[in-house]
Amino acid sequence: MNITLPADQEHWLETRIARGEFQSAEDAVRQLIAERMIVDDTDLAWARPLVDEARAAVARGETSTLEEAIADIDEVLRSSKA
């Protein structure tokens, strides 16, 4: 099989091969396809109710600023260490 990539994708791939992230273009293609197959085969139906609830909360105006969210996360982390 022969694959032709756009210049930007070819450069991206060549850079990662040079860094040692992949041994070859073939190695990269095999790995990236395998990863995509896992994502495609993963059943995320369990997340649908959580996403729906989050969207409903946003629609109700129940949102936090980034700073508030970071403070909440920091508090959870502090209390879990105690």
Coordinates of N, CA and C in Angstrom, one line a residue:
M1 N 0.8 -1.2 0.0 CA 0.0 0.0 0.0 C 0.9 1.2 0.0
N2 N 0.6 2.2 -0.8 CA 1.3 3.5 -0.9 C 0.4 4.5 -0.4
I3 N 0.9 5.4 0.5 CA 0.1 6.5 1.0 C 0.8 7.8 0.7
T4 N 0.1 8.8 0.2 CA 0.7 10.1 0.0 C 0.1 11.1 1.0
L5 N 0.9 11.8 1.7 CA 0.5 12.7 2.8 C 0.7 14.1 2.3
P6 N -0.2 15.0 2.8 CA 0.0 16.5 2.5 C 1.4 16.9 3.2
A7 N 2.0 17.9 2.7 CA 3.3 18.4 3.1 C 3.3 18.6 4.7
D8 N 2.3 19.2 5.2 CA 2.4 19.4 6.7 C 2.3 18.2 7.5
Q9 N 1.6 17.2 7.0 CA 1.5 15.9 7.7 C 2.8 15.1 7.5
E10 N 3.4 15.2 6.4 CA 4.7 14.5 6.1 C 5.8 15.1 7.0
H11 N 5.8 16.5 7.1 CA 6.8 17.1 8.0 C 6.6 16.7 9.5
W12 N 5.3 16.7 9.9 CA 5.0 16.3 11.3 C 5.5 14.9 11.5
L13 N 5.3 14.0 10.6 CA 5.7 12.6 10.7 C 7.2 12.5 10.7
E14 N 7.9 13.2 9.8 CA 9.3 13.1 9.7 C 10.0 13.7 11.0
T15 N 9.4 14.7 11.6 CA 9.9 15.3 12.8 C 9.8 14.3 14.0
R16 N 8.7 13.6 14.1 CA 8.5 12.6 15.1 C 9.4 11.3 14.9
I17 N 9.6 11.0 13.7 CA 10.6 9.9 13.4 C 12.0 10.3 13.9
A18 N 12.4 11.5 13.5 CA 13.7 12.0 13.9 C 13.9 12.1 15.4
R19 N 12.8 12.4 16.1 CA 12.8 12.4 17.6 C 12.9 11.0 18.2
G20 N 12.6 10.0 17.4 CA 12.6 8.6 17.9 C 11.2 8.2 18.4
E21 N 10.2 9.0 18.2 CA 8.8 8.6 18.6 C 8.3 7.4 17.8
F22 N 8.7 7.3 16.6 CA 8.4 6.2 15.7 C 9.7 5.7 15.0
Q23 N 9.7 4.4 14.7 CA 10.9 3.9 14.0 C 10.9 4.2 12.6
S24 N 9.7 4.3 12.0 CA 9.5 4.5 10.6 C 8.1 5.0 10.3
A25 N 7.9 5.5 9.1 CA 6.5 5.9 8.7 C 5.5 4.8 8.8
E26 N 5.9 3.6 8.5 CA 5.1 2.4 8.6 C 4.7 2.1 10.0
D27 N 5.7 2.3 10.9 CA 5.5 2.1 12.4 C 4.4 3.1 12.9
A28 N 4.6 4.3 12.4 CA 3.7 5.4 12.8 C 2.3 5.1 12.4
V29 N 2.1 4.8 11.1 CA 0.8 4.5 10.6 C 0.1 3.3 11.3
R30 N 0.9 2.2 11.6 CA 0.3 1.1 12.3 C -0.1 1.5 13.7
Q31 N 0.7 2.3 14.4 CA 0.4 2.7 15.8 C -0.8 3.6 15.8
L32 N -0.8 4.6 14.9 CA -1.9 5.6 14.9 C -3.2 4.9 14.5
I33 N -3.2 4.0 13.6 CA -4.4 3.3 13.2 C -4.9 2.4 14.4
A34 N -4.0 1.7 15.0 CA -4.4 0.9 16.2 C -5.0 1.7 17.3
E35 N -4.4 2.9 17.5 CA -5.0 3.8 18.6 C -6.4 4.3 18.1
R36 N -6.6 4.6 16.9 CA -7.9 5.1 16.4 C -8.9 4.0 16.5
M37 N -8.5 2.7 16.2 CA -9.4 1.6 16.3 C -9.9 1.4 17.7
I38 N -9.0 1.6 18.7 CA -9.4 1.5 20.1 C -10.5 2.6 20.4
V39 N -10.2 3.8 19.9 CA -11.1 4.9 20.2 C -12.5 4.6 19.5
D40 N -12.5 4.2 18.3 CA -13.7 3.9 17.6 C -14.5 2.7 18.2
D41 N -13.8 1.8 18.8 CA -14.4 0.6 19.4 C -14.8 0.8 20.8
T42 N -14.4 1.9 21.4 CA -14.8 2.2 22.8 C -16.2 2.7 22.9
D43 N -16.9 2.0 23.8 CA -18.3 2.3 24.0 C -18.4 3.4 25.1
L44 N -18.7 4.6 24.7 CA -18.8 5.7 25.6 C -20.3 6.1 26.0
A45 N -21.2 5.1 25.8 CA -22.6 5.3 26.1 C -22.8 5.7 27.6
W46 N -21.9 5.2 28.4 CA -22.0 5.5 29.8 C -21.9 7.0 30.1
A47 N -21.2 7.7 29.2 CA -20.9 9.1 29.4 C -22.1 10.0 29.0
R48 N -23.0 9.5 28.1 CA -24.1 10.3 27.6 C -24.9 11.0 28.7
P49 N -25.3 10.3 29.8 CA -26.1 11.0 30.8 C -25.3 12.1 31.5
L50 N -24.0 11.9 31.7 CA -23.2 12.9 32.3 C -23.0 14.1 31.4
V51 N -22.9 13.9 30.1 CA -22.8 15.0 29.2 C -24.1 15.8 29.1
D52 N -25.2 15.0 29.1 CA -26.5 15.7 29.1 C -26.8 16.5 30.3
E53 N -26.4 16.0 31.5 CA -26.6 16.7 32.7 C -25.7 18.0 32.7
A54 N -24.5 17.9 32.3 CA -23.6 19.0 32.2 C -24.2 20.1 31.3
R55 N -24.7 19.7 30.2 CA -25.3 20.7 29.3 C -26.5 21.3 29.9
A56 N -27.3 20.5 30.6 CA -28.5 21.1 31.3 C -28.1 22.1 32.4
A57 N -27.0 21.8 33.1 CA -26.5 22.7 34.1 C -26.1 24.0 33.5
V58 N -25.4 23.9 32.4 CA -24.9 25.1 31.7 C -26.1 26.0 31.3
A59 N -27.1 25.3 30.7 CA -28.3 26.0 30.3 C -29.0 26.7 31.4
R60 N -28.9 26.1 32.6 CA -29.5 26.7 33.8 C -28.6 27.8 34.4
G61 N -27.5 28.0 33.8 CA -26.6 29.0 34.3 C -25.7 28.6 35.4
E62 N -25.6 27.3 35.7 CA -24.8 26.7 36.7 C -23.4 26.5 36.2
T63 N -22.6 27.5 36.2 CA -21.3 27.4 35.7 C -20.3 28.0 36.7
S64 N -19.0 27.7 36.6 CA -18.0 28.3 37.4 C -16.9 28.9 36.5
T65 N -16.2 29.9 37.1 CA -15.1 30.5 36.4 C -14.0 29.5 36.5
L66 N -13.0 29.7 35.7 CA -11.8 28.8 35.7 C -11.1 28.9 37.1
E67 N -11.1 30.1 37.6 CA -10.4 30.2 39.0 C -11.2 29.5 40.0
E68 N -12.5 29.5 40.0 CA -13.4 28.7 40.9 C -13.1 27.2 40.8
A69 N -13.1 26.8 39.5 CA -12.9 25.4 39.3 C -11.5 24.9 39.8
I70 N -10.5 25.7 39.6 CA -9.1 25.4 40.1 C -9.1 25.4 41.6
A71 N -9.8 26.3 42.2 CA -9.9 26.3 43.7 C -10.6 25.1 44.2
D72 N -11.7 24.7 43.6 CA -12.4 23.5 44.0 C -11.5 22.2 43.9
I73 N -10.8 22.1 42.8 CA -9.9 21.0 42.6 C -8.8 21.0 43.6
D74 N -8.2 22.2 43.9 CA -7.2 22.3 44.9 C -7.7 21.8 46.3
E75 N -8.9 22.2 46.6 CA -9.5 21.8 47.9 C -9.7 20.3 48.0
V76 N -10.2 19.7 46.9 CA -10.3 18.2 46.9 C -9.0 17.6 47.1
L77 N -8.0 18.1 46.4 CA -6.6 17.5 46.5 C -6.1 17.6 47.9
R78 N -6.3 18.8 48.5 CA -5.9 19.0 49.9 C -6.6 18.1 50.9
S79 N -7.9 17.9 50.7 CA -8.6 17.1 51.7 C -8.3 15.6 51.5
S80 N -8.0 15.2 50.2 CA -7.6 13.8 50.0 C -6.3 13.4 50.6
K81 N -5.4 14.4 50.8 CA -4.1 14.2 51.4 C -4.2 14.1 52.9
A82 N -5.3 14.6 53.5 CA -5.4 14.7 54.9 C -5.8 13.4 55.5

